[in-house]
Amino acid sequence: MVAGCFGAVTRRFGSVGKRTLLPRAMSGETLAPAATAAVQEQDGNRVGSVKQQLSSLFEASLRATFPELNIEPMVAACTAKFGDYQCNNAMGIWSKLKGASSEFKNPKSIGQGIISNLPPSEMIESTSVAGPGFVNIGLSSTWMAQSIQNMLSNGIGTWAPLLPASRVLVDFSSPNIAKEMHVGHLRSTIIGDTLARMLEFSNAEVFRRNHVGDWGTQFGMLIQHLFETFPNWEDIGEQAIGDLQEFYKASKKRFDEDDLFKERAQEAVVRLQSGEEKYRDAWKRICEISRREFDLVYERLGVHLEVKGESFYNPYIPEVLKELSRKGLIEESEGARVIFLEGQQIPLIVVKRDGGYNYASTDLAALWYRLNEEKADWMIYVTDVGQSLHFTMVFSAAKRAGWLPDSSIQAFPKTSHVGFGLVLGSDGKRFRTRSSEVVRLVELLDEAKNRSKAELLKRLEESGKLAEWTDEELEKTAEAIGYGAVKYADLKNNRLTNYTFSFDQMLNDKGNTAVYLLYAHARICSIIRKSGKEIDDLKKTGRIVLGHADERILGLHLIRFAEIVEEACTNLLPNVLCEYLYDLSDKFSRFYASCQVVGSPEETSRLLLCEATAVVMRKCFHLLGIQPVYKI
């Protein structure tokens, strides 16, 4: 690819699902304007990203120019030096035609041929061929301005990308019952929620699944400890358990140190799993208390999940294993039942030596259920990178069983493991408290809010604006900034890397932080308020003009929003959206520094550009699970 182009040159999503395919033109025949209209005719008002729209135009040209070849258009965004976008198919086509009888003598002539067969479009202002056939594309500033104006009139939902998956299941958070949520659950919850939000914005039906650990050996330990410590636990109620975390620690201590108690606890597991009512009732009570505590954390984070824990899939395991046995996948090995997988040194154990089920049994049953009962076409599992091998083996077993297709032949249904690194402390080790315990998530969020409130009060006192704020405004703003800072500090990193947790860094109002971005949004809102103009009236009567170079740079960045969401969804990387948001703030600052807004002859156009920037920023915040701030 020519230097200066950025973003993956992707296969166009629009060719799958809800778009109108262009007719194949005869060789040398230019498509009529009706074909151009077909490019735009996608899912009502939604026309897909700029890259998708350009890809549709270039697909038409490639079909007309090379009817004998089945070619996917390769379109990428570029820096201004080379144009706004590039089509990079010429070299690949030349490698297929080289040596054959053809009217094309080199890659450059192929690029010129592609240009000559492009359908007419208001999008494109200029085209040229650079180097060995790279087709540079300059977008029409008038079209860009109209696209932004249409978004302001019809809503940012019209800029949602078109994705090929319609039913997506995101499995995230997944804490263990009776164990308190801690910082180790933070990344799964935040990353999973953002992926779900982006997919929902892209009009996929998303199942937000919380696969909680609510089954297994630890419940025998908890229930037996409850029965022996409080024989009349049913009369005492929840007071018998009290602090669930401390209750868990006490039962675990007995389990590890008292062999007789351990035997009784193991017997309790058997009685629970056989359905004995007394044990089931105790299990339900423990799960209920634990889930209420989880919900307090989810409420603070603004995260919504549907719980289907390990226990839900337990009844499906026997039949799933029978199916795998009938297909010849399960073998006996050293007393256990296993599935041998190509390329793996160890087998996937699906039934332990003692006859018990394990994570693999449950995950295979869950995968079967999600495919057959919920009809999901994309299943995304958000866990730490340490579980990568486990999920690789589970997915491989599913492919051997014929549940999942060969991805080179059929794209869906499919599975993806979204791994992530550790949260580290300032010492470079796993983030823990001074007493070497994992950090409770509730305490971490409280600390973030309290610190942001203290800083907010300080700023308002110094500026003399404290009297202008109500207590409710202070609380909500402190929450938005504090919780937003924690989320953004996580999401802006590539999820595969570890990151160092630092309140001082994440709450800094300078640099690539949520605080800086939230304040930038509030400043834009302030500019619009101080103009004294009603923005809704301007949307109806005003017109955007991208006359200044910095206006055009900002406008171009705005209209790339859809393809950024598309890229973040495709590669399951929330940091792509964070980078876009930070760059948007930077480009707005450049525009505002060089283009007077209020009181200028271009005031109406520039106020609308301010509003468009604020709208896109708010949607970015929403997709990242961050509440916007409207005043500072």
Coordinates of C-alpha atoms in Angstrom, one line a residue, residues 7-598:
G7 CA -6.9 1.6 8.1
A8 CA -7.2 -2.0 7.0
V9 CA -8.0 -2.6 3.4
T10 CA -10.9 -4.7 4.2
R11 CA -13.3 -6.9 2.3
R12 CA -16.5 -4.9 2.1
F13 CA -19.2 -5.9 4.6
G14 CA -21.9 -4.5 2.3
S15 CA -21.7 -7.5 0.0
V16 CA -23.2 -9.6 2.7
G17 CA -26.8 -9.2 3.9
K18 CA -28.8 -6.1 3.5
R19 CA -27.5 -4.4 0.4
T20 CA -28.5 -4.3 -3.3
L21 CA -25.8 -5.9 -5.4
L22 CA -25.0 -4.1 -8.6
P23 CA -25.6 -5.9 -11.9
R24 CA -22.5 -7.2 -13.7
A25 CA -21.7 -4.8 -16.6
M26 CA -20.5 -6.0 -20.0
S27 CA -16.8 -5.4 -20.7
G28 CA -16.2 -1.8 -21.6
E29 CA -19.8 -0.8 -20.7
T30 CA -20.2 2.1 -18.2
L31 CA -23.0 1.6 -15.7
A32 CA -26.0 3.8 -16.1
P33 CA -27.1 6.3 -13.3
A34 CA -29.7 3.8 -12.2
A35 CA -26.9 1.5 -11.1
T36 CA -25.4 4.3 -9.1
A37 CA -28.8 4.7 -7.4
A38 CA -28.6 1.0 -6.5
V39 CA -25.4 1.7 -4.6
Q40 CA -27.3 4.1 -2.3
E41 CA -30.3 1.9 -1.9
Q42 CA -29.3 0.1 1.3
D43 CA -31.5 -0.5 4.3
G44 CA -33.7 2.6 4.2
N45 CA -31.8 5.8 5.1
R46 CA -28.6 3.8 6.1
V47 CA -26.2 3.7 3.3
G48 CA -23.2 2.3 5.1
S49 CA -19.9 3.9 5.8
V50 CA -18.1 6.0 3.2
K51 CA -15.7 3.1 2.6
Q52 CA -18.6 0.8 2.0
Q53 CA -20.2 3.3 -0.4
L54 CA -16.9 3.8 -2.3
S55 CA -16.4 0.0 -2.3
S56 CA -19.8 -0.4 -4.0
L57 CA -18.8 2.1 -6.7
F58 CA -15.4 0.4 -7.3
E59 CA -17.1 -3.1 -7.3
A60 CA -19.2 -1.9 -10.2
S61 CA -16.1 -0.6 -12.0
L62 CA -14.1 -3.8 -11.4
R63 CA -17.0 -5.9 -12.7
A64 CA -17.3 -3.7 -15.8
T65 CA -13.5 -3.6 -16.4
F66 CA -12.7 -7.2 -15.6
P67 CA -15.9 -9.3 -16.0
E68 CA -13.9 -12.5 -16.1
L69 CA -12.4 -11.9 -12.6
N70 CA -14.2 -12.1 -9.3
I71 CA -12.5 -9.2 -7.4
E72 CA -13.4 -7.6 -4.1
P73 CA -12.6 -3.9 -4.0
M74 CA -9.7 -2.9 -1.8
V75 CA -10.5 0.6 -0.5
A76 CA -8.6 2.4 2.3
A77 CA -8.6 5.9 3.8
C78 CA -5.5 8.0 3.1
T79 CA -3.7 11.1 4.3
A80 CA -4.5 14.3 2.4
K81 CA -1.2 14.1 0.5
F82 CA -2.6 11.2 -1.5
G83 CA -6.3 12.0 -1.5
D84 CA -9.0 11.1 0.9
Y85 CA -9.2 7.4 -0.1
Q86 CA -7.4 4.9 -2.4
C87 CA -8.4 1.8 -4.3
N88 CA -5.5 -0.6 -4.2
N89 CA -6.5 -3.4 -6.6
A90 CA -4.3 -2.7 -9.6
M91 CA -1.2 -4.6 -8.5
G92 CA -3.2 -7.7 -7.5
I93 CA -5.1 -7.7 -10.9
W94 CA -1.8 -7.2 -12.8
S95 CA -0.3 -10.3 -11.1
K96 CA -3.3 -12.3 -12.6
L97 CA -3.1 -10.7 -16.1
K98 CA 0.7 -10.5 -16.5
G99 CA 1.8 -12.6 -19.5
A100 CA -1.8 -13.0 -20.8
S101 CA -3.1 -11.2 -23.9
S102 CA -4.7 -8.0 -22.5
E103 CA -5.4 -4.4 -23.4
F104 CA -3.6 -3.5 -20.1
K105 CA 0.1 -3.2 -20.3
N106 CA 1.0 -2.4 -16.7
P107 CA -0.6 -1.7 -13.3
K108 CA -0.9 2.0 -14.1
S109 CA -3.1 1.3 -17.1
I110 CA -5.2 -1.0 -14.9
G111 CA -5.8 1.9 -12.5
Q112 CA -6.8 4.2 -15.4
G113 CA -9.2 1.5 -16.6
I114 CA -10.8 1.3 -13.2
I115 CA -11.3 5.0 -13.1
S116 CA -12.8 5.1 -16.6
N117 CA -15.5 2.6 -15.6
L118 CA -16.5 4.2 -12.3
P119 CA -20.2 5.0 -12.2
P120 CA -21.1 8.7 -11.8
S121 CA -21.4 9.7 -8.2
E122 CA -21.8 13.0 -6.3
M123 CA -19.4 11.6 -3.7
I124 CA -16.3 11.8 -5.9
E125 CA -14.8 15.1 -6.9
S126 CA -11.5 13.8 -8.4
T127 CA -9.6 10.7 -9.2
S128 CA -6.0 10.1 -10.3
V129 CA -3.5 7.2 -10.6
A130 CA -0.4 7.3 -8.6
G131 CA 2.7 5.0 -8.6
P132 CA 2.0 1.5 -9.9
G133 CA -1.8 1.8 -10.3
F134 CA -3.0 3.2 -6.9
V135 CA -6.3 5.0 -7.6
N136 CA -6.5 8.2 -5.5
I137 CA -9.9 9.5 -4.7
G138 CA -10.8 13.0 -3.6
L139 CA -14.3 13.3 -2.0
S140 CA -16.5 16.2 -2.9
S141 CA -16.6 18.8 -0.1
T142 CA -20.2 19.6 -1.1
W143 CA -21.2 16.0 -0.7
M144 CA -19.4 15.7 2.6
A145 CA -21.1 18.8 3.9
Q146 CA -24.5 17.5 2.8
S147 CA -23.8 14.1 4.4
I148 CA -23.1 15.8 7.7
Q149 CA -26.2 18.0 7.3
N150 CA -28.3 14.9 6.6
M151 CA -26.9 13.2 9.8
L152 CA -27.9 16.3 11.9
S153 CA -31.4 16.2 10.4
N154 CA -32.0 12.4 10.4
G155 CA -29.9 11.3 13.4
I156 CA -26.6 9.6 13.7
G157 CA -28.2 6.2 13.4
T158 CA -28.1 6.9 9.6
W159 CA -24.3 6.6 9.9
A160 CA -24.4 3.1 11.5
P161 CA -22.2 0.6 9.5
L162 CA -23.8 -2.3 7.8
L163 CA -22.5 -5.6 9.4
P164 CA -23.0 -9.1 8.0
A165 CA -23.9 -10.7 11.4
S166 CA -27.5 -10.2 12.5
R167 CA -27.6 -12.1 15.8
V168 CA -24.5 -11.7 18.0
L169 CA -24.0 -13.1 21.5
V170 CA -21.4 -11.4 23.7
D171 CA -20.3 -13.4 26.7
F172 CA -18.7 -11.1 29.2
S173 CA -18.1 -10.2 32.8
S174 CA -18.9 -13.7 34.2
P175 CA -17.9 -13.4 37.9
N176 CA -18.2 -16.3 40.3
I177 CA -21.1 -16.5 42.7
A178 CA -20.1 -15.9 46.3
K179 CA -17.0 -14.1 45.3
E180 CA -17.0 -10.3 45.2
M181 CA -16.4 -8.6 41.9
H182 CA -12.9 -7.1 41.8
V183 CA -10.6 -5.3 39.4
G184 CA -9.9 -8.5 37.6
H185 CA -13.5 -8.4 36.3
L186 CA -13.2 -4.8 35.2
R187 CA -11.7 -5.4 31.8
S188 CA -14.1 -8.1 30.7
T189 CA -17.1 -6.1 31.8
I190 CA -16.0 -2.8 30.2
I191 CA -14.7 -4.3 27.0
G192 CA -17.7 -6.6 26.6
D193 CA -20.2 -3.8 27.2
T194 CA -18.5 -1.6 24.6
L195 CA -18.4 -4.4 22.0
A196 CA -22.1 -5.0 22.7
R197 CA -22.9 -1.3 22.3
M198 CA -21.1 -1.0 19.0
L199 CA -22.8 -4.0 17.6
E200 CA -26.2 -2.8 18.8
F201 CA -25.5 0.6 17.1
S202 CA -24.8 -1.3 14.0
N203 CA -28.3 -2.8 14.2
A204 CA -27.3 -6.3 15.2
E205 CA -29.5 -8.2 17.6
V206 CA -27.2 -8.6 20.6
F207 CA -27.5 -11.1 23.4
R208 CA -25.6 -9.7 26.4
R209 CA -24.7 -12.9 28.3
N210 CA -23.4 -13.2 31.8
H211 CA -22.0 -16.7 32.1
V212 CA -21.6 -16.6 35.9
G213 CA -19.9 -19.4 37.8
D214 CA -22.9 -20.7 39.8
W215 CA -22.2 -24.4 39.8
G216 CA -19.5 -26.7 41.1
T217 CA -17.5 -27.9 44.1
Q218 CA -17.4 -24.5 45.9
F219 CA -21.2 -24.7 46.5
G220 CA -20.9 -27.9 48.5
M221 CA -18.4 -26.1 50.6
L222 CA -20.6 -23.0 51.1
I223 CA -23.8 -24.9 51.7
Q224 CA -22.2 -27.3 54.2
H225 CA -20.6 -24.4 56.1
L226 CA -24.0 -22.7 56.2
F227 CA -25.8 -25.7 57.5
E228 CA -23.2 -26.4 60.3
T229 CA -22.7 -22.8 61.4
F230 CA -26.4 -21.9 61.3
P231 CA -28.6 -25.0 61.6
N232 CA -31.7 -22.7 61.6
W233 CA -30.4 -20.7 58.6
E234 CA -33.9 -20.7 57.0
D235 CA -35.3 -18.7 59.9
I236 CA -32.4 -16.3 60.3
G237 CA -32.4 -15.6 56.5
E238 CA -29.7 -13.6 54.9
Q239 CA -28.2 -12.5 58.2
A240 CA -26.8 -16.1 58.5
I241 CA -24.5 -15.4 55.5
G242 CA -23.8 -11.7 56.3
D243 CA -20.8 -10.5 54.3
L244 CA -20.7 -13.1 51.5
Q245 CA -17.0 -12.5 50.8
E246 CA -16.1 -13.2 54.5
F247 CA -18.5 -16.2 54.5
Y248 CA -16.7 -17.6 51.5
K249 CA -13.3 -17.2 53.1
A250 CA -14.4 -18.9 56.3
S251 CA -15.8 -21.9 54.4
K252 CA -12.7 -22.1 52.2
K253 CA -10.5 -22.2 55.2
R254 CA -12.4 -25.1 56.7
F255 CA -12.4 -26.9 53.3
D256 CA -8.6 -26.6 53.1
E257 CA -7.8 -27.5 56.7
D258 CA -10.5 -29.9 57.8
D259 CA -10.5 -33.2 55.9
L260 CA -13.8 -34.4 57.5
F261 CA -15.5 -31.1 56.6
K262 CA -14.1 -31.5 53.0
E263 CA -15.7 -35.0 52.8
R264 CA -19.1 -33.6 54.0
A265 CA -18.8 -30.7 51.5
Q266 CA -18.2 -33.1 48.6
E267 CA -21.2 -35.1 49.7
A268 CA -23.2 -31.8 49.7
V269 CA -22.2 -31.2 46.1
V270 CA -23.6 -34.6 45.2
R271 CA -26.9 -33.9 47.0
L272 CA -27.1 -30.5 45.4
Q273 CA -26.6 -31.8 41.9
S274 CA -29.1 -34.6 42.5
G275 CA -31.7 -32.0 43.2
E276 CA -32.3 -32.5 46.9
E277 CA -34.7 -29.6 47.9
K278 CA -32.9 -28.4 51.0
Y279 CA -29.6 -28.1 49.2
R280 CA -31.2 -26.4 46.2
D281 CA -32.9 -23.8 48.4
A282 CA -29.6 -22.9 50.1
W283 CA -27.9 -22.7 46.7
K284 CA -30.6 -20.4 45.3
R285 CA -30.4 -18.1 48.4
I286 CA -26.6 -17.8 48.0
C287 CA -26.9 -17.1 44.3
E288 CA -29.6 -14.5 44.9
I289 CA -27.5 -12.6 47.5
S290 CA -24.4 -12.6 45.2
R291 CA -26.3 -11.5 42.1
R292 CA -27.7 -8.5 44.0
E293 CA -24.2 -7.4 44.9
F294 CA -23.1 -7.8 41.3
D295 CA -26.1 -5.7 40.1
L296 CA -24.9 -2.8 42.3
V297 CA -21.6 -2.7 40.4
Y298 CA -23.3 -3.1 37.0
E299 CA -25.7 -0.2 37.9
R300 CA -22.7 2.1 38.6
L301 CA -21.1 1.1 35.4
G302 CA -24.3 1.4 33.4
V303 CA -23.9 -2.2 32.2
H304 CA -26.9 -4.5 31.3
L305 CA -26.5 -8.2 31.2
E306 CA -28.7 -11.3 31.0
V307 CA -27.6 -14.1 33.4
K308 CA -27.4 -17.6 32.1
G309 CA -24.8 -19.2 34.4
E310 CA -23.1 -22.5 34.3
S311 CA -26.1 -24.2 36.0
F312 CA -28.4 -23.2 33.1
Y313 CA -26.4 -25.4 30.7
N314 CA -25.8 -28.3 33.1
P315 CA -29.0 -30.2 31.9
Y316 CA -27.8 -30.1 28.3
I317 CA -24.4 -31.6 28.9
P318 CA -25.3 -35.3 28.8
E319 CA -27.1 -35.1 25.4
V320 CA -24.3 -32.9 23.9
L321 CA -21.7 -35.4 25.0
K322 CA -23.8 -38.2 23.5
E323 CA -23.9 -36.4 20.2
L324 CA -20.1 -35.9 20.3
S325 CA -19.7 -39.6 21.1
R326 CA -21.9 -40.7 18.3
K327 CA -19.8 -38.6 15.9
G328 CA -16.7 -40.5 17.2
L329 CA -15.0 -37.5 18.8
I330 CA -14.9 -38.6 22.4
E331 CA -12.3 -41.2 23.5
E332 CA -11.2 -42.8 26.7
S333 CA -7.8 -41.7 28.0
E334 CA -6.3 -42.5 31.4
G335 CA -9.8 -42.8 33.0
A336 CA -11.1 -39.6 31.6
R337 CA -13.2 -38.9 28.5
V338 CA -11.4 -36.6 26.1
I339 CA -11.4 -35.1 22.5
F340 CA -8.1 -35.2 20.7
L341 CA -7.5 -32.1 18.5
E342 CA -5.1 -31.6 15.7
G343 CA -2.1 -29.4 16.6
Q344 CA -2.7 -29.7 20.4
Q345 CA -0.3 -31.7 22.6
I346 CA -3.0 -32.4 25.2
P347 CA -6.6 -33.4 24.6
L348 CA -9.7 -31.5 25.7
I349 CA -11.1 -33.3 28.8
V350 CA -14.9 -33.3 28.7
V351 CA -15.5 -35.8 31.6
K352 CA -13.1 -36.1 34.5
R353 CA -11.8 -39.3 35.9
D354 CA -14.4 -39.1 38.7
G355 CA -17.2 -38.8 36.2
G356 CA -17.7 -35.1 36.9
Y357 CA -18.1 -32.4 34.3
N358 CA -15.8 -29.4 33.9
Y359 CA -15.5 -26.1 32.1
A360 CA -15.1 -27.8 28.7
S361 CA -18.3 -29.8 29.2
T362 CA -20.2 -26.6 30.2
D363 CA -18.7 -24.5 27.4
L364 CA -19.5 -27.1 24.7
A365 CA -23.1 -27.4 26.0
A366 CA -23.4 -23.6 26.0
L367 CA -22.0 -23.3 22.5
W368 CA -24.5 -26.0 21.3
Y369 CA -27.4 -24.1 23.0
R370 CA -26.3 -20.8 21.5
L371 CA -26.1 -22.2 18.0
N372 CA -29.2 -24.4 18.1
E373 CA -31.6 -22.7 20.5
E374 CA -30.7 -19.0 20.2
K375 CA -29.6 -19.2 16.6
A376 CA -26.6 -16.9 17.1
D377 CA -24.4 -16.4 14.1
W378 CA -21.5 -14.8 15.9
M379 CA -20.5 -15.7 19.5
I380 CA -17.9 -13.5 21.2
Y381 CA -16.2 -14.6 24.4
V382 CA -14.5 -11.8 26.4
T383 CA -12.1 -13.3 28.9
D384 CA -8.4 -12.9 29.9
V385 CA -5.7 -14.1 27.5
G386 CA -4.9 -16.9 29.9
Q387 CA -8.1 -18.7 28.6
S388 CA -7.1 -18.5 25.0
L389 CA -6.0 -22.1 24.7
H390 CA -9.1 -23.4 26.4
F391 CA -11.4 -21.6 23.9
T392 CA -9.2 -22.5 20.9
M393 CA -9.7 -26.1 21.9
V394 CA -13.5 -25.8 22.5
F395 CA -13.9 -24.1 19.2
S396 CA -11.8 -26.7 17.4
A397 CA -13.9 -29.5 18.9
A398 CA -17.1 -27.7 17.7
K399 CA -15.6 -27.5 14.2
R400 CA -14.8 -31.2 14.3
A401 CA -18.4 -31.9 15.3
G402 CA -19.6 -29.9 12.3
W403 CA -21.3 -27.3 14.5
L404 CA -19.0 -24.5 13.0
P405 CA -18.1 -24.3 9.3
D406 CA -14.7 -24.0 7.7
S407 CA -14.3 -20.2 7.7
S408 CA -12.6 -20.2 4.3
I409 CA -15.8 -21.5 2.8
Q410 CA -18.5 -20.0 5.0
A411 CA -18.2 -17.0 7.2
F412 CA -21.0 -17.7 9.7
P413 CA -21.8 -18.9 12.2
K414 CA -18.5 -18.2 13.9
T415 CA -16.9 -17.8 17.3
S416 CA -14.3 -15.3 18.5
H417 CA -12.3 -15.2 21.7
V418 CA -11.6 -11.6 22.9
G419 CA -8.6 -11.9 25.1
F420 CA -7.2 -9.1 27.3
G421 CA -4.2 -8.5 29.4
L422 CA -3.7 -7.7 33.1
V423 CA -4.4 -4.6 35.2
L424 CA -1.1 -3.8 36.8
G425 CA -0.2 -1.6 39.8
S426 CA 2.6 1.0 39.9
D427 CA 5.0 -1.8 40.8
G428 CA 4.4 -3.6 37.5
K429 CA 2.7 -6.5 39.3
R430 CA -1.0 -7.5 39.3
F431 CA -3.0 -4.6 40.8
R432 CA -3.7 -5.4 44.5
T433 CA -4.3 -3.6 47.8
R434 CA -1.6 -3.1 50.3
S435 CA -2.8 -6.2 52.1
S436 CA -2.1 -8.1 48.9
E437 CA -5.8 -8.7 48.2
V438 CA -7.4 -8.0 44.9
V439 CA -9.0 -4.6 44.7
R440 CA -12.8 -4.6 45.1
L441 CA -14.4 -3.0 42.2
V442 CA -16.9 -1.0 44.3
E443 CA -14.1 0.6 46.2
L444 CA -12.2 1.4 43.0
L445 CA -15.2 3.2 41.5
D446 CA -15.9 5.1 44.8
E447 CA -12.3 6.3 44.8
A448 CA -12.5 7.5 41.2
K449 CA -15.8 9.4 41.9
N450 CA -14.5 11.0 45.1
R451 CA -11.2 12.1 43.4
S452 CA -13.0 13.6 40.4
K453 CA -15.5 15.4 42.7
A454 CA -12.6 16.9 44.8
E455 CA -10.9 18.1 41.6
L456 CA -14.2 19.5 40.2
L457 CA -14.9 21.4 43.4
K458 CA -11.4 22.8 43.3
R459 CA -11.8 24.0 39.7
L460 CA -15.2 25.6 40.4
E461 CA -14.0 27.4 43.6
E462 CA -11.0 28.8 41.7
S463 CA -13.2 30.0 38.8
G464 CA -15.9 31.4 41.2
K465 CA -18.6 29.2 39.5
L466 CA -19.4 26.9 42.5
A467 CA -22.6 28.8 43.3
E468 CA -23.9 28.0 39.8
W469 CA -23.9 24.3 40.4
T470 CA -26.5 22.2 42.3
D471 CA -25.5 19.3 44.6
E472 CA -27.2 16.9 42.1
E473 CA -25.1 18.4 39.2
L474 CA -21.9 18.0 41.2
E475 CA -22.7 14.3 42.0
K476 CA -23.7 13.4 38.5
T477 CA -20.7 15.2 36.9
A478 CA -18.3 13.6 39.4
E479 CA -19.8 10.1 38.6
A480 CA -19.6 10.8 34.8
I481 CA -16.0 11.9 35.0
G482 CA -14.8 9.3 37.6
Y483 CA -16.4 6.3 36.1
G484 CA -15.7 7.5 32.5
A485 CA -12.0 8.0 33.4
V486 CA -11.7 4.4 34.7
K487 CA -13.4 3.0 31.5
Y488 CA -11.5 5.1 29.0
A489 CA -8.1 4.4 30.6
D490 CA -8.8 0.7 30.0
L491 CA -10.5 1.0 26.6
K492 CA -7.9 3.3 25.0
N493 CA -5.3 0.5 25.3
N494 CA -5.1 -2.4 22.9
R495 CA -6.9 -5.0 24.9
L496 CA -4.2 -7.6 24.4
T497 CA -1.7 -5.6 26.4
N498 CA -1.4 -5.2 30.2
Y499 CA -1.9 -1.6 31.4
T500 CA -0.9 0.2 34.6
F501 CA -3.8 1.5 36.7
S502 CA -3.1 5.1 37.9
F503 CA -5.8 7.4 39.2
D504 CA -3.5 10.4 38.7
Q505 CA -3.0 9.6 35.1
M506 CA -6.6 8.7 34.2
L507 CA -8.0 11.8 36.0
N508 CA -5.6 14.2 34.3
D509 CA -7.4 16.8 32.3
K510 CA -4.6 17.0 29.7
G511 CA -3.7 14.3 27.1
N512 CA -5.7 11.3 25.9
T513 CA -8.0 10.9 28.9
A514 CA -11.8 10.8 29.4
V515 CA -11.5 14.0 31.5
Y516 CA -9.9 15.9 28.6
L517 CA -12.5 14.6 26.1
L518 CA -15.5 15.2 28.4
Y519 CA -14.3 18.8 29.0
A520 CA -13.7 19.2 25.2
H521 CA -17.3 18.2 24.6
A522 CA -18.6 20.6 27.3
R523 CA -16.6 23.4 25.7
I524 CA -18.3 22.8 22.3
C525 CA -21.7 22.8 24.0
S526 CA -20.7 26.1 25.7
I527 CA -19.8 27.7 22.3
I528 CA -23.2 26.8 20.9
R529 CA -25.0 28.1 24.0
K530 CA -23.1 31.4 24.0
S531 CA -24.1 32.0 20.4
G532 CA -27.7 32.5 21.5
K533 CA -28.9 30.6 18.5
E534 CA -31.4 27.7 18.5
I535 CA -29.5 24.8 16.9
D536 CA -32.7 23.0 15.9
D537 CA -33.7 26.1 13.9
L538 CA -30.3 26.3 12.2
K539 CA -30.6 22.6 11.2
K540 CA -33.8 23.5 9.2
T541 CA -32.6 26.8 7.7
G542 CA -28.8 26.7 7.7
R543 CA -26.3 25.0 5.4
I544 CA -22.9 23.6 6.1
V545 CA -20.0 24.8 3.8
L546 CA -16.6 23.3 4.2
G547 CA -14.7 26.2 2.7
H548 CA -11.7 26.5 5.0
A549 CA -9.0 23.7 5.0
D550 CA -9.5 23.0 8.7
E551 CA -13.3 22.8 8.2
R552 CA -12.8 20.2 5.5
I553 CA -10.3 18.2 7.7
L554 CA -12.9 18.2 10.5
G555 CA -15.7 17.3 8.1
L556 CA -13.7 14.4 6.6
H557 CA -13.0 13.0 10.0
L558 CA -16.6 13.2 11.0
I559 CA -17.9 11.3 8.0
R560 CA -15.4 8.5 8.7
F561 CA -17.2 7.7 11.9
A562 CA -19.1 4.7 10.5
E563 CA -16.1 2.9 9.1
I564 CA -14.3 3.4 12.4
V565 CA -17.1 1.6 14.2
E566 CA -17.1 -1.0 11.5
E567 CA -13.3 -1.6 12.0
A568 CA -13.7 -1.7 15.8
C569 CA -16.5 -4.3 15.5
T570 CA -14.7 -6.3 12.8
N571 CA -11.5 -6.6 14.8
L572 CA -13.2 -6.4 18.2
L573 CA -10.9 -3.5 19.3
P574 CA -12.5 -0.7 21.3
N575 CA -9.2 1.3 21.2
V576 CA -9.8 2.0 17.6
L577 CA -12.9 4.1 18.6
C578 CA -10.9 5.8 21.4
E579 CA -8.2 6.9 18.9
Y580 CA -10.9 8.3 16.6
L581 CA -12.5 10.2 19.4
Y582 CA -9.2 11.7 20.6
D583 CA -8.3 12.7 17.0
L584 CA -11.8 14.2 16.6
S585 CA -11.2 16.4 19.6
D586 CA -7.8 17.4 18.2
K587 CA -9.2 18.3 14.7
F588 CA -11.9 20.3 16.3
S589 CA -9.4 22.3 18.3
R590 CA -7.5 23.1 15.1
F591 CA -10.7 24.2 13.4
Y592 CA -11.7 26.4 16.3
A593 CA -8.3 28.0 16.5
S594 CA -8.3 29.0 12.9
C595 CA -12.0 29.5 12.2
Q596 CA -14.0 32.1 14.1
V597 CA -17.4 30.7 14.9
V598 CA -19.6 33.2 16.8

